[in-house]
Short mmCIF file of C-alpha atoms in Angstrom, two decimals:
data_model
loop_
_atom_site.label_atom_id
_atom_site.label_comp_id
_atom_site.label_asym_id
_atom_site.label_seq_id
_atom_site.Cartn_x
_atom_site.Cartn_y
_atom_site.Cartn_z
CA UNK A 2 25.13 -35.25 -2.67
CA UNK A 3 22.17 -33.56 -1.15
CA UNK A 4 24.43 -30.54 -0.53
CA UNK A 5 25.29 -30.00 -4.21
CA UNK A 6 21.26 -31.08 -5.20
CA UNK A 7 20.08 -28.04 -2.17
CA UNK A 8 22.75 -25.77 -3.78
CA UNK A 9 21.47 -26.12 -7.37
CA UNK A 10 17.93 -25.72 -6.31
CA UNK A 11 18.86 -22.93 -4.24
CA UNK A 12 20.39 -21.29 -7.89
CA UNK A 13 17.67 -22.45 -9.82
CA UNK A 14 15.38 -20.21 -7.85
CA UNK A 15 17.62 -17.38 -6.80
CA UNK A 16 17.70 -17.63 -10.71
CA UNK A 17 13.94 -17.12 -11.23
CA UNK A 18 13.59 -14.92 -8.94
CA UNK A 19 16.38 -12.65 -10.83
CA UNK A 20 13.96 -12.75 -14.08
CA UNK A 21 11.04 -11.68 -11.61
CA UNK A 22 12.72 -8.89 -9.89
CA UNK A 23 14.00 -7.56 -13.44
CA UNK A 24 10.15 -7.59 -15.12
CA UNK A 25 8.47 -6.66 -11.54
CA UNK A 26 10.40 -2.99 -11.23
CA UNK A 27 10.67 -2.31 -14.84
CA UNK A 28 7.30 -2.62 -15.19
CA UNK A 29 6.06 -0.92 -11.36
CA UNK A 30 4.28 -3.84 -10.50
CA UNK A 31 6.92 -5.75 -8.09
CA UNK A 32 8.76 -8.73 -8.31
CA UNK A 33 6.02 -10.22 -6.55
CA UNK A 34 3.46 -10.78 -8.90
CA UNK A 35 6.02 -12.42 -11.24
CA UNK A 36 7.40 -14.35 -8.73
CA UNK A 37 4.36 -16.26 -7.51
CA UNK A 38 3.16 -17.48 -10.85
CA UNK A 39 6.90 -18.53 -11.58
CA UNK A 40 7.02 -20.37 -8.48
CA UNK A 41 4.02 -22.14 -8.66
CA UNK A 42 3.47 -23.01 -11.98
CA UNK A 43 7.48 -23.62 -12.99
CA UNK A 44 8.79 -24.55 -9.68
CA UNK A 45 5.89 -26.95 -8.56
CA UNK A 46 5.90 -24.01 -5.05
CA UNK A 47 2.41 -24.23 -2.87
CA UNK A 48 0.83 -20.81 -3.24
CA UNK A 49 1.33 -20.42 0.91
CA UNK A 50 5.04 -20.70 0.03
CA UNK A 51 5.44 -19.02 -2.84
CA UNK A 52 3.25 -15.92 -1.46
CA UNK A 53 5.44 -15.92 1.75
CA UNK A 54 8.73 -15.47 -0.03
CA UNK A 55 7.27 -13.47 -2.34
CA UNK A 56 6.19 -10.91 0.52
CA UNK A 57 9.69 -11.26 1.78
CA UNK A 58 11.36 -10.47 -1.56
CA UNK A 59 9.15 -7.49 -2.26
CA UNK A 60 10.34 -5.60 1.10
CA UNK A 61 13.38 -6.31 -0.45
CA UNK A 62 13.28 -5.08 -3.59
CA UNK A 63 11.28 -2.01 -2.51
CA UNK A 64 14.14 -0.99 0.05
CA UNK A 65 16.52 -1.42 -2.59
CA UNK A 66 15.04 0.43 -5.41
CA UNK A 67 13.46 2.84 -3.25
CA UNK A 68 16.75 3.49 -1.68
CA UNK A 69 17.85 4.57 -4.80
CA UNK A 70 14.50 6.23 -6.15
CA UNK A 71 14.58 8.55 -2.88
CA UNK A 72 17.90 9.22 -3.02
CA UNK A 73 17.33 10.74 -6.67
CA UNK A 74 14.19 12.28 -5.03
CA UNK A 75 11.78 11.14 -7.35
CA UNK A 76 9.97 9.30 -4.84
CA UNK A 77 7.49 11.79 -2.77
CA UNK A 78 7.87 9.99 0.76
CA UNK A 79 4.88 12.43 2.23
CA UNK A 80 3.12 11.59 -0.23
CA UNK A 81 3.87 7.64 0.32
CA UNK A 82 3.31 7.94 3.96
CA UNK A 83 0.18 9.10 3.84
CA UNK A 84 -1.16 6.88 1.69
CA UNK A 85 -0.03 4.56 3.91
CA UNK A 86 -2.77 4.58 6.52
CA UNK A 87 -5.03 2.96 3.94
CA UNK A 88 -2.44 0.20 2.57
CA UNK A 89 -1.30 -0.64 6.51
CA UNK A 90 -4.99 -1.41 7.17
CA UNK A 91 -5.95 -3.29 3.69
CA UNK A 92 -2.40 -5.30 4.57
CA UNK A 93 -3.74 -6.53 8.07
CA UNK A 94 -7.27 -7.66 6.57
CA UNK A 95 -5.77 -9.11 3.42
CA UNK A 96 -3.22 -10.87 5.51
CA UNK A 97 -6.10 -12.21 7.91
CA UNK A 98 -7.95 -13.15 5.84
CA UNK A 99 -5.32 -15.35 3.48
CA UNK A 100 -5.19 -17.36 7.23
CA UNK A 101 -8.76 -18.13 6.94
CA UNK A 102 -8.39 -19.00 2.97
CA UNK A 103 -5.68 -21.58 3.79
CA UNK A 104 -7.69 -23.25 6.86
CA UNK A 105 -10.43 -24.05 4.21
CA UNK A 106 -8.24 -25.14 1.25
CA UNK A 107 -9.54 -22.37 -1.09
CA UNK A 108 -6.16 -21.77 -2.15
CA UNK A 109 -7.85 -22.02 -5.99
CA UNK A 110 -9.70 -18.71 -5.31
CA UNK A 111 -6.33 -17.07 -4.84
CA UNK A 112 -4.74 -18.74 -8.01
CA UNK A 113 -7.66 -16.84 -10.12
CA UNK A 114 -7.73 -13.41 -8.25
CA UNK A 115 -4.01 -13.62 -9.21
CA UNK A 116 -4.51 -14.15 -13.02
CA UNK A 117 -7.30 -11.49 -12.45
CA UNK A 118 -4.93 -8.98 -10.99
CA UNK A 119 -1.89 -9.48 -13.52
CA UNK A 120 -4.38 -9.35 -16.15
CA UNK A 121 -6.28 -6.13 -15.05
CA UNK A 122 -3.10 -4.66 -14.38
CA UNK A 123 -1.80 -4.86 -17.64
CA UNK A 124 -3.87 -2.33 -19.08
CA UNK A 125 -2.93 1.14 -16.20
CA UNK A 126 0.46 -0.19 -17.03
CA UNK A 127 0.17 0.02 -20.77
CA UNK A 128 -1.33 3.25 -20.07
CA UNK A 129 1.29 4.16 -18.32
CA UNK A 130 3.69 5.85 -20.76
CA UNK A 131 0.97 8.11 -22.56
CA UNK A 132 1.43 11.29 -20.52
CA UNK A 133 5.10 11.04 -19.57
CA UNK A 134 4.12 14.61 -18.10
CA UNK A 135 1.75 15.98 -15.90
CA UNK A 136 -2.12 17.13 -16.78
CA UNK A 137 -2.35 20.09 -15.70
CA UNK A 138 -5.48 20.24 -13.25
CA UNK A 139 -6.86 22.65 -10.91
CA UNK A 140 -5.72 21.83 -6.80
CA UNK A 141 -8.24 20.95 -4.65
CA UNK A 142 -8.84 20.91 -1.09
CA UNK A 143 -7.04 17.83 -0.32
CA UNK A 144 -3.72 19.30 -2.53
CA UNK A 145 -3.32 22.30 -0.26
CA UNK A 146 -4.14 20.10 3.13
CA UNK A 147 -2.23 17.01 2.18
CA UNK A 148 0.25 19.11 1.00
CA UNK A 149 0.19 16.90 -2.58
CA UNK A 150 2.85 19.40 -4.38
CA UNK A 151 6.46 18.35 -5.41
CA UNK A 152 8.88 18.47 -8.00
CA UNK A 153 11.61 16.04 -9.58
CA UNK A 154 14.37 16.25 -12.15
CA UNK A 155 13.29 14.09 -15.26
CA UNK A 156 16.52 12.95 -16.67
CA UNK A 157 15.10 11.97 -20.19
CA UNK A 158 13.41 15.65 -20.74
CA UNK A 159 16.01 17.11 -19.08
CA UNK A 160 14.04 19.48 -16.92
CA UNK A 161 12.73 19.76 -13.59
CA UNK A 162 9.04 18.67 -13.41
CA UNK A 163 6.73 19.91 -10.81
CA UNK A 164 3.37 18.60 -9.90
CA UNK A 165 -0.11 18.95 -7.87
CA UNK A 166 -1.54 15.73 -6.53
CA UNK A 167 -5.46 15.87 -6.23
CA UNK A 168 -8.70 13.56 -4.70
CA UNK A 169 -6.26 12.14 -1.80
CA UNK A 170 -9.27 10.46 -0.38
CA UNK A 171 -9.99 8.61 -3.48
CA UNK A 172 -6.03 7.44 -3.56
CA UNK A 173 -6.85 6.71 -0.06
CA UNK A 174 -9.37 4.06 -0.82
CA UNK A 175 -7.86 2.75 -3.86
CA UNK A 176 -4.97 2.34 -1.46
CA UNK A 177 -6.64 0.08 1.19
CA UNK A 178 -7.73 -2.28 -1.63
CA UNK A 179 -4.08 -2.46 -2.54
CA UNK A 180 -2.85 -3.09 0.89
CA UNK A 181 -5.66 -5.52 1.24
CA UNK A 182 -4.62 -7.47 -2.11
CA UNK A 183 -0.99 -7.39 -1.46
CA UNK A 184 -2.31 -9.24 2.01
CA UNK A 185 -3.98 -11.82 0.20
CA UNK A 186 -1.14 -12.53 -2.78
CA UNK A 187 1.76 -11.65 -1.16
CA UNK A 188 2.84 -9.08 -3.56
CA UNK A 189 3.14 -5.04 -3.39
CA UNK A 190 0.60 -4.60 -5.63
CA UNK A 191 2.11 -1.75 -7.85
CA UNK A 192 -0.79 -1.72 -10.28
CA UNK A 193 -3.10 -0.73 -8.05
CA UNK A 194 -0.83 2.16 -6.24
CA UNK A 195 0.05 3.28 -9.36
CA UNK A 196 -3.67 3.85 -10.88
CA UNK A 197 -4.04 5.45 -6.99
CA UNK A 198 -1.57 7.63 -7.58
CA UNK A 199 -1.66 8.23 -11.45
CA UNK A 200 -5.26 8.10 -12.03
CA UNK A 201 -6.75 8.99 -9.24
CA UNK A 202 -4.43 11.55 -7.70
CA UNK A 203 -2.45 12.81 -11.23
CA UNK A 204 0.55 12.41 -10.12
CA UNK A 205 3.55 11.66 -12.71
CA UNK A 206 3.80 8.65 -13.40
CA UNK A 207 7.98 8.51 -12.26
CA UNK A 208 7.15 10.03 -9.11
CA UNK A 209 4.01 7.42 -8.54
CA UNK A 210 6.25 4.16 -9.71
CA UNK A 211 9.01 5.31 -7.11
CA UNK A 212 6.67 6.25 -4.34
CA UNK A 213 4.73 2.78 -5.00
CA UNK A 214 8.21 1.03 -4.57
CA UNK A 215 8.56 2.83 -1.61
CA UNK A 216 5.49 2.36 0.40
CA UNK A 217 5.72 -1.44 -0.88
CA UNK A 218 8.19 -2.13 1.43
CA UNK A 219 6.18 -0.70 4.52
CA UNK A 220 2.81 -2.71 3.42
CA UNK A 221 4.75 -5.89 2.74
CA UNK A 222 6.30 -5.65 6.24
CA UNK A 223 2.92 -5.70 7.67
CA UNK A 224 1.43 -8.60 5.78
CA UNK A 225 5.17 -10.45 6.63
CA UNK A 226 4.62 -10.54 10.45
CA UNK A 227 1.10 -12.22 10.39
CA UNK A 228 2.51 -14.48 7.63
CA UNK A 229 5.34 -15.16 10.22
CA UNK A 230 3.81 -16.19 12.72
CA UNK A 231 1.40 -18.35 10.71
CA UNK A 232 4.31 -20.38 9.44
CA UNK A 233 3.83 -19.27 5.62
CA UNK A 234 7.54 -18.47 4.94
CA UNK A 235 9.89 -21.11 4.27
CA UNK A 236 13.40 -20.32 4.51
CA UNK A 237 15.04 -21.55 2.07
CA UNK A 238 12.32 -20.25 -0.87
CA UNK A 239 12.42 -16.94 1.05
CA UNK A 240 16.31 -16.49 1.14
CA UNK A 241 16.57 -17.66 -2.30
CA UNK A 242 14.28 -15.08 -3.37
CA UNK A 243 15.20 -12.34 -1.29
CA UNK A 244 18.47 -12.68 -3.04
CA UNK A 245 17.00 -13.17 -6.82
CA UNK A 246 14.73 -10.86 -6.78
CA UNK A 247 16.96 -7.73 -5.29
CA UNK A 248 19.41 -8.63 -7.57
CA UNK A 249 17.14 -8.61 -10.59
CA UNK A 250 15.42 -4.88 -8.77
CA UNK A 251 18.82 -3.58 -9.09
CA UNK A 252 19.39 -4.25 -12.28
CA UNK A 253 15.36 -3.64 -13.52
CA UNK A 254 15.85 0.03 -11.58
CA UNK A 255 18.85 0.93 -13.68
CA UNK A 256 17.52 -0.06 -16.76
CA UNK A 257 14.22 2.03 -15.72
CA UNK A 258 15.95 5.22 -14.83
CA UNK A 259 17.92 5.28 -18.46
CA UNK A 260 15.01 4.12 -20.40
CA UNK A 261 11.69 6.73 -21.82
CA UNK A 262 8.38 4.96 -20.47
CA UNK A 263 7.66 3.98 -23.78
CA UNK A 264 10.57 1.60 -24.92
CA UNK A 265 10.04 -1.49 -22.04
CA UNK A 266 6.84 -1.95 -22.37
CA UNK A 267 5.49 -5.03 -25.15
CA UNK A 268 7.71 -7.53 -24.64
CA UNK A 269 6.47 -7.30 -20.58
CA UNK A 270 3.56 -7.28 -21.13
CA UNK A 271 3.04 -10.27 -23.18
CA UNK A 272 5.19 -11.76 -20.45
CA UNK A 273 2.73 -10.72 -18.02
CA UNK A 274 -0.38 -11.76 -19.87
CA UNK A 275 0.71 -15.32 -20.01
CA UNK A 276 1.30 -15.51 -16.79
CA UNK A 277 -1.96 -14.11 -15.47
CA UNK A 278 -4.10 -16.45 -18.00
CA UNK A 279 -1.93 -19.42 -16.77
CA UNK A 280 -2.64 -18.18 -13.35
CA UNK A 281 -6.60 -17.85 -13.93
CA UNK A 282 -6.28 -21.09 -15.59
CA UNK A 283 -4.76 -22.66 -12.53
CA UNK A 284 -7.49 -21.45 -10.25
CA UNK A 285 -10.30 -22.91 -12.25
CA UNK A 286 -8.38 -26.53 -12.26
CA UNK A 287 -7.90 -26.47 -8.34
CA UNK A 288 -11.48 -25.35 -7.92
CA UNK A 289 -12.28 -28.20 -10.45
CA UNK A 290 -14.33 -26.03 -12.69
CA UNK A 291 -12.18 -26.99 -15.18
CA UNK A 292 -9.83 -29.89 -16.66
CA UNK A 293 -6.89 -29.53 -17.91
CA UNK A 294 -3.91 -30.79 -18.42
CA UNK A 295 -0.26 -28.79 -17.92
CA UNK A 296 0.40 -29.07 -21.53
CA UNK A 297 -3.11 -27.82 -22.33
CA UNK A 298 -2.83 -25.26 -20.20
CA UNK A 299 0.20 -23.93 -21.59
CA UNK A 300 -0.94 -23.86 -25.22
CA UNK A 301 -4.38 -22.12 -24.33
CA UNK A 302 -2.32 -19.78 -22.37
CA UNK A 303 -0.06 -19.27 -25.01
CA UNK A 304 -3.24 -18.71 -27.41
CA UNK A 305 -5.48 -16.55 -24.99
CA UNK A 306 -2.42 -14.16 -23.76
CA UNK A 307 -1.26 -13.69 -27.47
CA UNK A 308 -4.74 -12.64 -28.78
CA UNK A 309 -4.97 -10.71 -25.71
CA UNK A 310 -1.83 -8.62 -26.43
CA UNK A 311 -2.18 -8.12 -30.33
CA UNK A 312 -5.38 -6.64 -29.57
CA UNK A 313 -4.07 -4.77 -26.95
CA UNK A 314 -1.49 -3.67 -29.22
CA UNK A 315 -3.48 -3.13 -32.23
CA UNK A 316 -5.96 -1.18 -29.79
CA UNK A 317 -3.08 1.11 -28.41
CA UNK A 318 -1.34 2.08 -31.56
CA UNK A 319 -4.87 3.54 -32.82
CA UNK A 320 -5.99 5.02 -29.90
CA UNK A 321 -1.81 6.43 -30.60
CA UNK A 322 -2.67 7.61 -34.01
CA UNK A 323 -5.72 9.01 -33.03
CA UNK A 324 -4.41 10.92 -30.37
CA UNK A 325 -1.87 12.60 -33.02
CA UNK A 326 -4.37 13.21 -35.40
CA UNK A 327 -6.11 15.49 -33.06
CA UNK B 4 10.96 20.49 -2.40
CA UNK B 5 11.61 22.14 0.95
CA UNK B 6 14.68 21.25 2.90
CA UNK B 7 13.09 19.15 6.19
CA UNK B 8 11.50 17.26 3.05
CA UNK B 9 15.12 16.37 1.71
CA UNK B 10 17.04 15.15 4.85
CA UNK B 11 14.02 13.31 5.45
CA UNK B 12 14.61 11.87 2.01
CA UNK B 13 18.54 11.14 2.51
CA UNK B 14 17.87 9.47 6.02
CA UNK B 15 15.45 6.87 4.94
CA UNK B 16 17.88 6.12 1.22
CA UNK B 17 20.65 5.68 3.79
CA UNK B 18 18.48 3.42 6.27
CA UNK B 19 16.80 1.38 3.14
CA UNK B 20 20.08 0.72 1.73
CA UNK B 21 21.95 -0.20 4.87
CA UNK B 22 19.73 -2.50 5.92
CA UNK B 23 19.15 -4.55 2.66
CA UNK B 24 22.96 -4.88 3.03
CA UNK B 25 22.53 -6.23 6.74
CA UNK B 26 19.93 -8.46 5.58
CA UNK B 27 21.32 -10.02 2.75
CA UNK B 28 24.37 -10.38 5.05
CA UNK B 29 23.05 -12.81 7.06
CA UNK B 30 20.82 -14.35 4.50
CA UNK B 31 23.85 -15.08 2.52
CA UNK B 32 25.66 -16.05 5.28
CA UNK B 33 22.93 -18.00 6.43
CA UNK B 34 22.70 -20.15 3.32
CA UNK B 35 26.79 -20.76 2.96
CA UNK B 36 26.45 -21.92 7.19
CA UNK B 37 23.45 -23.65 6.29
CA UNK B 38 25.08 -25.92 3.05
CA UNK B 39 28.02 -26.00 5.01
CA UNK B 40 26.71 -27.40 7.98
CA UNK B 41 24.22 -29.73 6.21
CA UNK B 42 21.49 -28.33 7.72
CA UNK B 43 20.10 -26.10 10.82
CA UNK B 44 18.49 -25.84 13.99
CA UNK B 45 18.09 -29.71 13.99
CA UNK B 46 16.88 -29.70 10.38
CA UNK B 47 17.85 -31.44 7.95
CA UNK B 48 18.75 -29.61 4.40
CA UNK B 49 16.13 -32.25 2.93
CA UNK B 50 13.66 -30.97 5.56
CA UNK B 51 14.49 -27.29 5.23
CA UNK B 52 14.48 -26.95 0.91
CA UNK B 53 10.73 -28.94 1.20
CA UNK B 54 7.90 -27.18 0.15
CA UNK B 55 5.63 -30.01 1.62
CA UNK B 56 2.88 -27.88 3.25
CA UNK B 57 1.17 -31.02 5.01
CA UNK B 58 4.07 -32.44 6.46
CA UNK B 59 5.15 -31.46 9.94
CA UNK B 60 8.83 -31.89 9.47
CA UNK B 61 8.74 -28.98 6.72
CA UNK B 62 10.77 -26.08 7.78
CA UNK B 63 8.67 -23.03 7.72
CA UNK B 64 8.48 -19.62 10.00
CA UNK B 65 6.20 -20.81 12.56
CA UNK B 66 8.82 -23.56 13.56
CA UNK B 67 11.71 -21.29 14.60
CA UNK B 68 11.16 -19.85 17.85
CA UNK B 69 12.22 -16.02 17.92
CA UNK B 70 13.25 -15.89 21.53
CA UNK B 71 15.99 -18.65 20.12
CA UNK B 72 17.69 -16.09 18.13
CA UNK B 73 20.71 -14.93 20.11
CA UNK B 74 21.37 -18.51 20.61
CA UNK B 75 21.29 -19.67 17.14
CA UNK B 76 23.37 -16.75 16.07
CA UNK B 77 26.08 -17.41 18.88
CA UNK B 78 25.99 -20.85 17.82
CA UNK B 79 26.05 -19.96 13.80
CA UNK B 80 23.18 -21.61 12.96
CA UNK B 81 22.65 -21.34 9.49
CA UNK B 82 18.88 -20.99 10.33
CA UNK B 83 18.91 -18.12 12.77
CA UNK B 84 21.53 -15.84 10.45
CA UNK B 85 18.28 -16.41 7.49
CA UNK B 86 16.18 -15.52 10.25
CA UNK B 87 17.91 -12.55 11.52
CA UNK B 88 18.23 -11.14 8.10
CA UNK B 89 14.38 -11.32 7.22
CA UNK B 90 13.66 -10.17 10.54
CA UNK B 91 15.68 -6.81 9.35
CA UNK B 92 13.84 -6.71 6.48
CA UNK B 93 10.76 -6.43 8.27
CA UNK B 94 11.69 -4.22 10.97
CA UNK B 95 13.51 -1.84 8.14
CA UNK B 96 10.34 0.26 7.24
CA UNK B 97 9.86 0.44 11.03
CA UNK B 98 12.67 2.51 11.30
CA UNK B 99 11.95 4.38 8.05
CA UNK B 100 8.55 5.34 9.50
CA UNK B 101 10.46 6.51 12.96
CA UNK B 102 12.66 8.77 11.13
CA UNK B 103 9.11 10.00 9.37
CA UNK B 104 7.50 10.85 12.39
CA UNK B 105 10.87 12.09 13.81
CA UNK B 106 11.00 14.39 10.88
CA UNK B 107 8.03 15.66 11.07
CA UNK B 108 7.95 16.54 14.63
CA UNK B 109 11.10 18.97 13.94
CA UNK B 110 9.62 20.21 10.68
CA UNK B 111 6.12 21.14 12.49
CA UNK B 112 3.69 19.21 10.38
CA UNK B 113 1.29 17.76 13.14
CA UNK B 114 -1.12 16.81 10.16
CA UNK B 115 2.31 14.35 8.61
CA UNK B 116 3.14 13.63 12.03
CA UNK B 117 -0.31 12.24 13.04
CA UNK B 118 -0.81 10.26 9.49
CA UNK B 119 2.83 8.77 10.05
CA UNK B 120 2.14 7.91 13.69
CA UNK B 121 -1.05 5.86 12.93
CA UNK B 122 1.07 3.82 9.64
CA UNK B 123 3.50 2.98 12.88
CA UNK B 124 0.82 2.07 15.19
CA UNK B 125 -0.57 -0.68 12.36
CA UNK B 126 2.99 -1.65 11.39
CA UNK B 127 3.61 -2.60 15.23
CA UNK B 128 0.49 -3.61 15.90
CA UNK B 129 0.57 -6.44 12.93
CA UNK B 130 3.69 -7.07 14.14
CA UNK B 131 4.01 -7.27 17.79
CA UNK B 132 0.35 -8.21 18.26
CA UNK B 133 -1.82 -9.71 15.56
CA UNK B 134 1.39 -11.80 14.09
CA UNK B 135 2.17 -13.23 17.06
CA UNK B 136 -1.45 -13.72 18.81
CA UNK B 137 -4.14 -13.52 16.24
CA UNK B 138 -4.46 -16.81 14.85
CA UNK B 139 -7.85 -17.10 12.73
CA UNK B 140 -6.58 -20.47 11.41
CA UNK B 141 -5.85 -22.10 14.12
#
């Protein structure tokens, strides 16, 4: 009896995490930061669980998207790598310092710098699908000595795109706070790379999604170890995961390569916004700065993340309308 | 693109890929030895699918000794095979950052070589040092 109760808990999750994977690459921000809500608020998971799993499930995912991205050479591993100084580092003292969160019970403070980072990174990702191409912007110092230059075959235009990268020390230090959040909450932090990589060093936005997947797998490795040895992966949760969450990659990465930027994106991100204000929400409960009940919780969630959106929405299809106007 | 650029790219698709199929070999494998044996290195299935953080009979990382790997796989503990196949996972972008440097030794680019060098140097470091001796919590 236990078996068969194990098994269909092991499903159920291996379930959730498909949903996660699915939303997390479509959308460039990992499975990761759906997964943790999921697990904790529908799953009843501890954050130190859900975090760990989630950690192991992004390497995951990242080698098996990015295995395809960089086979399609989108992703710009040079590129990736270097960035990767910054996100190694942020990983260690995000990691290190999640230890020292747990051994005084602030796990609330991670609960609302969760909703906070969904939340925050639902706008770059909206964002996201305004310039499919490239600006066109003059190469600075850091493009020539970085060697920030590549090009990619865009299968929805058709056409080979090439691009200059610029401010690589900017990317850089957007980068460690990625690394150093993706520490802390267990996930790859995609929203971050990508404004990094999109905003900060105008790079296209397919060759910054699959480079993010790609160096999330190296900066999730790091964070893994320290969580390792601090006992904040649990098996089971982690293998079930693992398994969801590639599976739903896979099946998120093929959708993204057919799909334009612009057709995916509402119905995630009203996903995404509920589960950031439930998230927030969370974190002011456990820090008892608030009192709530779940089934409050759920309808102010409900209330806050729909406003949220149809503003966003309204909001974006002007600043749309504008923009054709001129 | 230049050439060095696109082996680079083919080695580390082929090494991503492979080893998410190693991994979730054993993972799966893992969890069928795991139900099938009703449990794993001396755990119980109840014990091992808890999320009780407080309890000390809660399965989690810290409890599996490393060094008892080639045992548990020898002896198909359901345990060690989930083990082994995170432990891939980790290690993969190890490798990935080997073939990096590796590739940019033969392609010349000290600058590439030197920036992919220091990512190892933290990967191994949080790995081999601070994971396994740095313990701020304890």
């Amino acid at each position: 009896m236990t078996e068969v109760m194990t098994l269909l808990k092991f499903i159920e999750i291996v379930a959730g995490g498909i949903i996660a994977g699915i939303i997390g690459s479509v959308t460039g921000l990992g499975g990761g930061s759906v997964l943790v809500p999921i697990l904790t608020l529908f799953y009843g998971v501890p954050i130190i669980f859900a975090t760990g799993a989630s950690l192991i499930s992004t390497i995951a995912t990242s080698a098996g998207s990015a295995g395809t991205y960089t086979k399609k050479k989108i992703a710009n591993v040079k590129i990736g790598v270097g960035l990767e100084v910054a996100t190694t580092l942020g990983a260690i003292v995000g990691s290190l310092t999640v230890t020292v969160v747990y051994k005084y019970s602030l796990e609330w403070v991670l609960y609302l710098l969760f909703g906070i980072v969904i939340l925050t990174s639902i706008v770059p990702t909206i964002n996201r699908g305004k310039y499919e191409g490239t600006k066109v912007v003059k190469p600075d110092f850091t493009s020539r000595i970085f060697q920030l230059q590549g090009k990619y075959y865009d299968q929805n235009q058709k056409k080979s795109v090439e691009y200059i990268g610029i401010r690589w020390w900017l990317g850089e230090i957007i980068m460690f706070f990625a690394g150093m959040l993706s520490g802390l909450l267990g996930i790859g932090s995609g929203a971050l790379k990508v404004l990094g990589m999109d905003w900060a060093m105008n790079l296209p936005m397919k060759v910054t999604t699959t480079t993010s997947n790609f160096m999330i797998g190296i900066t999730a490795a790091t964070s893994s170890s320290i969580y390792w040895y601090n006992g904040f992966i649990q098996f089971y949760l982690a293998a079930a995961t693992a398994i969801g969450v590639l599976i739903g990659a896979i099946i998120g990465s093929k959708i993204l390569l057919k799909i334009s930027n612009k057709d995916v994106r509402w119905v995630f991100f009203a996903i995404l916004s509920y589960l950031g204000v439930e998230m927030a929400l969370e974190g002011l409960r456990k820090g008892t700065f608030i009192n709530l009940s779940g089934l409050d919780r759920f309808y102010i969630a409900i209330a806050i993340s729909a406003v949220l959106i149809i503003s966003l929405y309204v909001i974006f299809r002007i600043g749309e309308r504008n923009g054709q106007r001129q | 693109m230049d050439k060095d650029n696109e082996d680079l790219t083919k080695v580390i698709s082929i090494t991503l890929r492979t080893a998410v199929v190693v991994s979730m070999f054993f993972i799966v494998s893992g969890v069928v030895l795991m139900m099938i044996k009703g449990g794993g290195d001396g755990y119980t299935l109840a014990q091992i699918s808890s999320y009780n953080t407080t309890s000390p009979t809660t399965l989690r990382s810290n409890l599996v000794p490393l060094s008892n790997m080639p045992s548990g796989i020898i002896d198909l503990d359901g345990i060690y095979f989930i083990s082994l196949g995170l432990w891939v996972l980790i290690f993969t972008p190890v490798i990935v950052l080997i073939s990096a440097v590796i590739d940019f030794v033969v392609s010349k680019n000290y600058l590439y070589v030197l920036l992919s060098a220091i990512v190892l140097i933290n990967l191994t470091v949080a790995i081999f040092y601070i994971g396994p001796y740095l313990h701020l919590a304890s």
